Amino acid sequence: MRRFFLSFWLLEKRFFKNPMFLLLLLAIPLLALGLMAVSQEESGILKIALCAEDPGDSLAEGFIRALTEDDSPLLFVVMEDAVEARAAVEKNQVDAAWIFAEGFQEKLQFFARNGYSPEPAVLVVEREDTIPLQLSKIKLFGALYPDVAYSAYRSFAKEALLPDEELSEEDLRLAYEGSAMNGNLFQLDYVDFPAKTENRSYIMAPLRGLLALMVLLCGFSAVMLFFRDKKQGMFARIPAMAAQMRVYAYVLAATGPAAAVSLTAFAATKNTATFWWECLTMAVFVLSCCTFCALMMRILRTANVLGACLPFLMLGMLVFCPIFFSYGGFRAIQLLLPPYYYLNAIHNVGYLYAMCLYAAITGAASGLCAGPCRGRCR
Amino acid sequence: MVTFIPCLTAQLKRIRNVFPLIFCMTLLLTAGIVLLASAVSRSDALSERKAKINIGLIGDVDRTYLDVGFSAIQKLDPSRYAIHFFSMGEAEAREKLARGEIIAYIAIPDDFIHSLNRGEDISLTYVTGSNASNIGTILMSEIMDVASGMATDSQNAIYGTRQLIAERDMWDVFEEATDSLFLHLVGLILNRMDLFLTECTGASEGMPFLSYYFVSFFIVFLLFWGIASSSLFIKKGIALTCLLKVRGRGVASQLCAEYAAYFALMLINLFLMIVPLGAVFHSFDIRIAEWEAEPITELFFFLVRLIPVAAVIAALQFFLYELTPNMLSGIFLQFLTAISLSYLSGCLYPIAFFPESIQRVAPWLPSGAALRYAGKCLTSSPSWREALPLLAYFPLFLGVAAAIRTWRMRR
C-alpha cells in the first residue's frame, strides 16, 4: 500500500510538472464561470416575437410588457409590426410570433362573457407546430387568464347573479380582491433529493455531466500513459500483481486533480448540493472511474485500441447519460456507464449505493480479466 | 515536393497500421448513433419535439372530482396532444421517473377536494427528476406555474362571487351560482384555442429540426474523431523530428505530410460511413426534408461538399496535438475543445437557445463556421460568406502548428 501511495505521489508530481496540464485544469473553473456569465444573459428555449396590430391597444401593450418582464424559459422580443414578426419567423430568427389582433380587448371580453370567440384575439405564426410551441400557447393563455377570469366574474355578477343591481367596478373589485388567494397550487419537489442545487439554468445544466466526462477522460488518458510506460519497460522489475495494481495509481493521480477542480467549478458557479454530499458523490465517482478504466484496460489491452475506442466511449456517454437529453430507454446501456450513476446520485441517494456496487463489480471484473499474475510484469 | 513525398509515404505507412482499428471504431460509432436515432425516432420520442409529455398521477384520483378533471384534460383540453396523464402508485411513479418513462408525477393529498371546498390553502406536489436539462421538464415546470396561476384566478373569481352572495344573504343561489361560474371558467379554459389562430409557414430559411441535428451530428463526429488519433500524434519527443530535419526534411514537409495523411484517414473514414448510414436511412425510412434522390446518393454528395469542413477540423486537431504533445494533456485538450466548440456553436443545443452574445460569436468559431457551411451544403449551396471563415482558419491552424514545431525544435 505504501508503494502504491508513493507511486501515486510520484505520478502526481509528474503530471503537475507539465504546465499544459495545469493550464487545462485551470481552464475548467474558468470555462464554468464563463458559462455561468452566459447563462445570466437573456436566453430562452423558445424565442417568441410579440407585437400588437393596433399600437394604441393599451391592454395588448400591457400583456406585451408583462410577458417581456416575466422571468421565464421563453424569451420574448418585441417587434414593431406584424410584417416584421412574420418575417422573423420565416427567417428562423424566432420560433413563433404572437400577434395581438385589432380589437383585442373587445375580443377578449366577448370570449370571457360568452365562452367562445368568433374571431381570434391572437394570431400565432410558427414554422412547424411542435410540442414545445403547443405548450407555449398555454403560457400565452396563462398570461391572458387573470383578465379573462376577472371579466368572466364581472359579467357573471352583473348579468346572471345581480342583474337588477347597479354594481360599481369598485364593489366588484373589492369582493374579488378581498377573497383573493395567494397560495401556489403546485409545490415543486425532487425525487429523493438530499440537497437542492441552486443553479438550475438549462444552459448550466450540462456542466456537471460534461465535467464528469472530463474526469473520466483523465482516467482514460492515464491508462494510455500506463500502457506507454509499460511498453517502455517501466514495470519490468516490479511483480506482475503490483504492476497490475499500479494502473489504479495512474487513474487516481489523473482523476483526483480533475475531480478537485470540477468541485471548485461547481462551487464557483453555485451549482452545488451540500459540500459533504458533493465530496462524497465525487469520491465514489472517482473510485468507479478507477475500476471502470482498469476494466477497459483489461478488455482493450493496447493504447491504440483504447485510443480508437475513446471517441466511441465519450460520445456514447454524452448521448446515454442525462447530460443534454434524458432518454427513457437504453437503461441496460446506461447502467454500464459510471457518469450515469454520478449524475443521478447527486439527487438520488439510491444511485450512490448503486455506484458503490458498480465500482465493486467492475473492480472484481477487472481483477478476473487480469487473470493469475505470476512473476515479473512484461 | 522532393522531400514531401517520402515524408508522406512514411506517414501513410503509419496510418495504414492504425486504419483497421480506427475504421472499426468509426463503424461502431456510426452504428451506435444510427441505432439510437432509429430507436428514438421509432418510439416517436425524437428530441422531445414530437413526443407527448408523460406525467404520473398518484393519490386517490378515482371517486373524486379530480378524476373528472383529469379525464376532461385528457379528452377535451387542447393539451391532450402534448401531455398524457397516467394514474399509478407512488412506487411505480418513482420507478418510472427513474427510468425516464414519465418526466414528473403529481402527488394529490387525500383530502385535497374537501380542503379546497373549505377554502384552505392546499397544494399538489409536482415531483420531478433531478435533471433539468430536458426541454420537456423545463416547459412542464413553466406550465405548472401557469396552471397554478389559473387555478388561483379561478378561485378568486368564485370566492369573489361567494362574497357578493354572502353580503346580500342570497344563500339560496349560493351552490347554483358557484357551480355555474365554475363550469363557465372550466369552459373558458377548455375553449382557449378559440382565442388563437395558428398559422404554420413551414420551414423556409431555417432548417427543420431533423436536418439541423443531422448536420450537427457530422460536426460533433468530426470534432470527437480527433481523440481516436491520439496514438498517432502523441510523440515521445522531438528527437525524430530534429533528425528528419538534419536529413533535409524540413518542418513544412514533415508537417504537410503528417497533416495530409491524417486528413486522408479522416476522409476515408467519413466516406466509408456512407454505406451503413445510407442503408439505415433506407431501411428505417428516415427522411431529410431537403433530399430528393436516394439517401446514399444524397449522402455522398453532401459529404463531398463537406470536405472543406473536414479539412478545417483536421487542421484544428492537428494544431491542438502540436500544442500539447503530452498524452494526458493532449487527449484532455482535444476533448475540452471538442465539447466546448460543439456546445457553444449549437451542435448540442440549438443555437437559438443561447443568449444573443453567444449567437453572435458562434458563427465565427471554427465549429460554428463549419456548422453554418454544412447547413448551407444541405439546404442550398454555400456562398463565400460561409466559406470565408473556414478559408481563414485553415492556414491559421497549420501556420501556428508549424510555428510551434519550429520553436520546439530550436529550443
mmCIF file of N, CA and C in Angstrom, chain A residues 262-329:
data_model
loop_
_atom_site.group_PDB
_atom_site.id
_atom_site.type_symbol
_atom_site.label_atom_id
_atom_site.label_comp_id
_atom_site.label_asym_id
_atom_site.label_seq_id
_atom_site.Cartn_x
_atom_site.Cartn_y
_atom_site.Cartn_z
ATOM 1 N N SER A 262 -13.198 20.157 -10.681
ATOM 2 C CA SER A 262 -14.632 20.101 -11.021
ATOM 3 C C SER A 262 -15.462 20.573 -9.832
ATOM 4 N N LEU A 263 -15.082 20.110 -8.640
ATOM 5 C CA LEU A 263 -15.805 20.542 -7.432
ATOM 6 C C LEU A 263 -15.679 22.057 -7.262
ATOM 7 N N THR A 264 -14.472 22.566 -7.543
ATOM 8 C CA THR A 264 -14.268 24.025 -7.439
ATOM 9 C C THR A 264 -15.178 24.739 -8.437
ATOM 10 N N ALA A 265 -15.264 24.163 -9.646
ATOM 11 C CA ALA A 265 -16.111 24.788 -10.676
ATOM 12 C C ALA A 265 -17.572 24.788 -10.247
ATOM 13 N N PHE A 266 -18.026 23.688 -9.642
ATOM 14 C CA PHE A 266 -19.426 23.636 -9.179
ATOM 15 C C PHE A 266 -19.659 24.700 -8.109
ATOM 16 N N ALA A 267 -18.672 24.799 -7.199
ATOM 17 C CA ALA A 267 -18.818 25.777 -6.109
ATOM 18 C C ALA A 267 -18.812 27.197 -6.678
ATOM 19 N N ALA A 268 -17.906 27.444 -7.636
ATOM 20 C CA ALA A 268 -17.796 28.793 -8.206
ATOM 21 C C ALA A 268 -19.072 29.194 -8.928
ATOM 22 N N THR A 269 -19.744 28.207 -9.522
ATOM 23 C CA THR A 269 -20.954 28.528 -10.287
ATOM 24 C C THR A 269 -22.221 28.324 -9.457
ATOM 25 N N LYS A 270 -22.048 28.044 -8.163
ATOM 26 C CA LYS A 270 -23.170 27.801 -7.250
ATOM 27 C C LYS A 270 -24.053 26.666 -7.746
ATOM 28 N N ASN A 271 -23.421 25.717 -8.405
ATOM 29 C CA ASN A 271 -24.161 24.587 -8.966
ATOM 30 C C ASN A 271 -23.942 23.380 -8.050
ATOM 31 N N THR A 272 -24.064 23.607 -6.737
ATOM 32 C CA THR A 272 -23.685 22.558 -5.802
ATOM 33 C C THR A 272 -24.823 22.136 -4.892
ATOM 34 N N ALA A 273 -24.746 20.870 -4.489
ATOM 35 C CA ALA A 273 -25.577 20.405 -3.380
ATOM 36 C C ALA A 273 -24.791 20.772 -2.107
ATOM 37 N N THR A 274 -25.034 20.091 -0.984
ATOM 38 C CA THR A 274 -24.236 20.415 0.208
ATOM 39 C C THR A 274 -22.800 19.964 -0.020
ATOM 40 N N PHE A 275 -21.867 20.619 0.669
ATOM 41 C CA PHE A 275 -20.444 20.383 0.460
ATOM 42 C C PHE A 275 -20.080 18.897 0.626
ATOM 43 N N TRP A 276 -20.545 18.285 1.735
ATOM 44 C CA TRP A 276 -20.161 16.906 2.018
ATOM 45 C C TRP A 276 -20.778 15.943 1.029
ATOM 46 N N TRP A 277 -21.992 16.258 0.614
ATOM 47 C CA TRP A 277 -22.653 15.381 -0.356
ATOM 48 C C TRP A 277 -21.913 15.411 -1.688
ATOM 49 N N GLU A 278 -21.494 16.607 -2.088
ATOM 50 C CA GLU A 278 -20.722 16.751 -3.334
ATOM 51 C C GLU A 278 -19.433 15.947 -3.243
ATOM 52 N N CYS A 279 -18.730 16.112 -2.096
ATOM 53 C CA CYS A 279 -17.437 15.438 -1.935
ATOM 54 C C CYS A 279 -17.628 13.918 -1.935
ATOM 55 N N LEU A 280 -18.662 13.473 -1.233
ATOM 56 C CA LEU A 280 -18.907 12.029 -1.144
ATOM 57 C C LEU A 280 -19.214 11.432 -2.511
ATOM 58 N N THR A 281 -20.137 12.065 -3.232
ATOM 59 C CA THR A 281 -20.509 11.511 -4.548
ATOM 60 C C THR A 281 -19.322 11.571 -5.510
ATOM 61 N N MET A 282 -18.551 12.652 -5.441
ATOM 62 C CA MET A 282 -17.398 12.759 -6.334
ATOM 63 C C MET A 282 -16.350 11.691 -5.992
ATOM 64 N N ALA A 283 -16.160 11.450 -4.678
ATOM 65 C CA ALA A 283 -15.179 10.439 -4.265
ATOM 66 C C ALA A 283 -15.593 9.064 -4.788
ATOM 67 N N VAL A 284 -16.868 8.749 -4.648
ATOM 68 C CA VAL A 284 -17.335 7.441 -5.128
ATOM 69 C C VAL A 284 -17.251 7.394 -6.662
ATOM 70 N N PHE A 285 -17.502 8.523 -7.293
ATOM 71 C CA PHE A 285 -17.405 8.570 -8.764
ATOM 72 C C PHE A 285 -15.955 8.324 -9.211
ATOM 73 N N VAL A 286 -15.015 8.956 -8.511
ATOM 74 C CA VAL A 286 -13.597 8.758 -8.855
ATOM 75 C C VAL A 286 -13.234 7.281 -8.687
ATOM 76 N N LEU A 287 -13.749 6.681 -7.612
ATOM 77 C CA LEU A 287 -13.490 5.261 -7.372
ATOM 78 C C LEU A 287 -14.054 4.422 -8.519
ATOM 79 N N SER A 288 -15.286 4.746 -8.930
ATOM 80 C CA SER A 288 -15.895 3.949 -10.009
ATOM 81 C C SER A 288 -15.176 4.213 -11.333
ATOM 82 N N CYS A 289 -14.639 5.424 -11.510
ATOM 83 C CA CYS A 289 -13.841 5.713 -12.719
ATOM 84 C C CYS A 289 -12.590 4.840 -12.729
ATOM 85 N N CYS A 290 -11.962 4.700 -11.547
ATOM 86 C CA CYS A 290 -10.737 3.888 -11.447
ATOM 87 C C CYS A 290 -11.031 2.446 -11.868
ATOM 88 N N THR A 291 -12.100 1.893 -11.311
ATOM 89 C CA THR A 291 -12.386 0.476 -11.611
ATOM 90 C C THR A 291 -12.840 0.319 -13.066
ATOM 91 N N PHE A 292 -13.607 1.284 -13.551
ATOM 92 C CA PHE A 292 -14.079 1.215 -14.937
ATOM 93 C C PHE A 292 -12.897 1.307 -15.911
ATOM 94 N N CYS A 293 -11.983 2.260 -15.637
ATOM 95 C CA CYS A 293 -10.814 2.419 -16.520
ATOM 96 C C CYS A 293 -9.941 1.174 -16.473
ATOM 97 N N ALA A 294 -9.803 0.592 -15.257
ATOM 98 C CA ALA A 294 -8.990 -0.626 -15.137
ATOM 99 C C ALA A 294 -9.631 -1.755 -15.937
ATOM 100 N N LEU A 295 -10.941 -1.847 -15.871
ATOM 101 C CA LEU A 295 -11.643 -2.890 -16.632
ATOM 102 C C LEU A 295 -11.467 -2.677 -18.132
ATOM 103 N N MET A 296 -11.600 -1.435 -18.568
ATOM 104 C CA MET A 296 -11.441 -1.143 -20.003
ATOM 105 C C MET A 296 -10.006 -1.458 -20.444
ATOM 106 N N MET A 297 -9.057 -1.211 -19.539
ATOM 107 C CA MET A 297 -7.660 -1.518 -19.855
ATOM 108 C C MET A 297 -7.493 -3.017 -20.083
ATOM 109 N N ARG A 298 -8.131 -3.811 -19.217
ATOM 110 C CA ARG A 298 -8.033 -5.280 -19.374
ATOM 111 C C ARG A 298 -8.698 -5.734 -20.667
ATOM 112 N N ILE A 299 -9.821 -5.114 -20.987
ATOM 113 C CA ILE A 299 -10.573 -5.568 -22.172
ATOM 114 C C ILE A 299 -9.876 -5.110 -23.454
ATOM 115 N N LEU A 300 -9.451 -3.858 -23.479
ATOM 116 C CA LEU A 300 -8.946 -3.301 -24.752
ATOM 117 C C LEU A 300 -7.445 -3.540 -24.970
ATOM 118 N N ARG A 301 -6.728 -3.831 -23.931
ATOM 119 C CA ARG A 301 -5.351 -4.349 -23.990
ATOM 120 C C ARG A 301 -4.253 -3.402 -24.485
ATOM 121 N N THR A 302 -4.476 -2.603 -25.525
ATOM 122 C CA THR A 302 -3.376 -1.738 -26.003
ATOM 123 C C THR A 302 -3.822 -0.274 -26.077
ATOM 124 N N ALA A 303 -2.808 0.605 -26.096
ATOM 125 C CA ALA A 303 -3.100 2.050 -26.145
ATOM 126 C C ALA A 303 -3.796 2.413 -27.453
ATOM 127 N N ASN A 304 -3.408 1.744 -28.550
ATOM 128 C CA ASN A 304 -4.022 2.058 -29.844
ATOM 129 C C ASN A 304 -5.513 1.732 -29.838
ATOM 130 N N VAL A 305 -5.840 0.560 -29.304
ATOM 131 C CA VAL A 305 -7.262 0.157 -29.273
ATOM 132 C C VAL A 305 -8.040 1.091 -28.352
ATOM 133 N N LEU A 306 -7.455 1.384 -27.192
ATOM 134 C CA LEU A 306 -8.143 2.273 -26.252
ATOM 135 C C LEU A 306 -8.330 3.663 -26.879
ATOM 136 N N GLY A 307 -7.271 4.165 -27.516
ATOM 137 C CA GLY A 307 -7.344 5.487 -28.155
ATOM 138 C C GLY A 307 -8.425 5.529 -29.219
ATOM 139 N N ALA A 308 -8.496 4.444 -30.000
ATOM 140 C CA ALA A 308 -9.512 4.387 -31.065
ATOM 141 C C ALA A 308 -10.917 4.306 -30.484
ATOM 142 N N CYS A 309 -11.017 3.647 -29.321
ATOM 143 C CA CYS A 309 -12.349 3.481 -28.698
ATOM 144 C C CYS A 309 -12.820 4.744 -27.973
ATOM 145 N N LEU A 310 -11.876 5.612 -27.614
ATOM 146 C CA LEU A 310 -12.235 6.747 -26.762
ATOM 147 C C LEU A 310 -13.386 7.617 -27.301
ATOM 148 N N PRO A 311 -13.337 8.031 -28.590
ATOM 149 C CA PRO A 311 -14.461 8.857 -29.059
ATOM 150 C C PRO A 311 -15.780 8.125 -28.961
ATOM 151 N N PHE A 312 -15.730 6.808 -29.263
ATOM 152 C CA PHE A 312 -16.939 5.986 -29.194
ATOM 153 C C PHE A 312 -17.482 5.987 -27.767
ATOM 154 N N LEU A 313 -16.565 5.793 -26.818
ATOM 155 C CA LEU A 313 -16.982 5.766 -25.412
ATOM 156 C C LEU A 313 -17.508 7.133 -24.961
ATOM 157 N N MET A 314 -16.771 8.182 -25.325
ATOM 158 C CA MET A 314 -17.155 9.514 -24.846
ATOM 159 C C MET A 314 -18.476 9.970 -25.474
ATOM 160 N N LEU A 315 -18.606 9.747 -26.772
ATOM 161 C CA LEU A 315 -19.868 10.150 -27.420
ATOM 162 C C LEU A 315 -21.030 9.310 -26.898
ATOM 163 N N GLY A 316 -20.750 8.029 -26.650
ATOM 164 C CA GLY A 316 -21.776 7.139 -26.081
ATOM 165 C C GLY A 316 -22.259 7.689 -24.755
ATOM 166 N N MET A 317 -21.309 8.112 -23.934
ATOM 167 C CA MET A 317 -21.685 8.640 -22.618
ATOM 168 C C MET A 317 -22.425 9.971 -22.757
ATOM 169 N N LEU A 318 -21.995 10.757 -23.717
ATOM 170 C CA LEU A 318 -22.641 12.049 -23.959
ATOM 171 C C LEU A 318 -24.116 11.857 -24.330
ATOM 172 N N VAL A 319 -24.368 10.769 -25.070
ATOM 173 C CA VAL A 319 -25.739 10.518 -25.537
ATOM 174 C C VAL A 319 -26.562 9.796 -24.473
ATOM 175 N N PHE A 320 -25.977 8.765 -23.864
ATOM 176 C CA PHE A 320 -26.779 7.906 -22.991
ATOM 177 C C PHE A 320 -26.896 8.420 -21.549
ATOM 178 N N CYS A 321 -25.939 9.229 -21.117
ATOM 179 C CA CYS A 321 -26.055 9.755 -19.750
ATOM 180 C C CYS A 321 -26.904 11.036 -19.812
ATOM 181 N N PRO A 322 -27.632 11.336 -18.746
ATOM 182 C CA PRO A 322 -28.528 12.512 -18.814
ATOM 183 C C PRO A 322 -27.769 13.841 -18.747
ATOM 184 N N ILE A 323 -27.053 14.154 -19.824
ATOM 185 C CA ILE A 323 -26.271 15.395 -19.858
ATOM 186 C C ILE A 323 -27.037 16.461 -20.643
ATOM 187 N N PHE A 324 -27.323 16.161 -21.892
ATOM 188 C CA PHE A 324 -28.101 17.102 -22.704
ATOM 189 C C PHE A 324 -29.547 16.627 -22.853
ATOM 190 N N PHE A 325 -29.707 15.340 -23.037
ATOM 191 C CA PHE A 325 -31.048 14.788 -23.239
ATOM 192 C C PHE A 325 -31.255 13.649 -22.243
ATOM 193 N N SER A 326 -32.493 13.465 -21.827
ATOM 194 C CA SER A 326 -32.805 12.329 -20.954
ATOM 195 C C SER A 326 -33.687 11.374 -21.734
ATOM 196 N N TYR A 327 -33.131 10.230 -22.064
ATOM 197 C CA TYR A 327 -33.928 9.245 -22.784
ATOM 198 C C TYR A 327 -34.488 8.221 -21.815
ATOM 199 N N GLY A 328 -35.693 7.785 -22.091
ATOM 200 C CA GLY A 328 -36.332 6.785 -21.242
ATOM 201 C C GLY A 328 -35.747 5.408 -21.444
ATOM 202 N N GLY A 329 -35.405 5.075 -22.667
ATOM 203 C CA GLY A 329 -34.953 3.716 -22.962
ATOM 204 C C GLY A 329 -33.462 3.542 -22.715
#
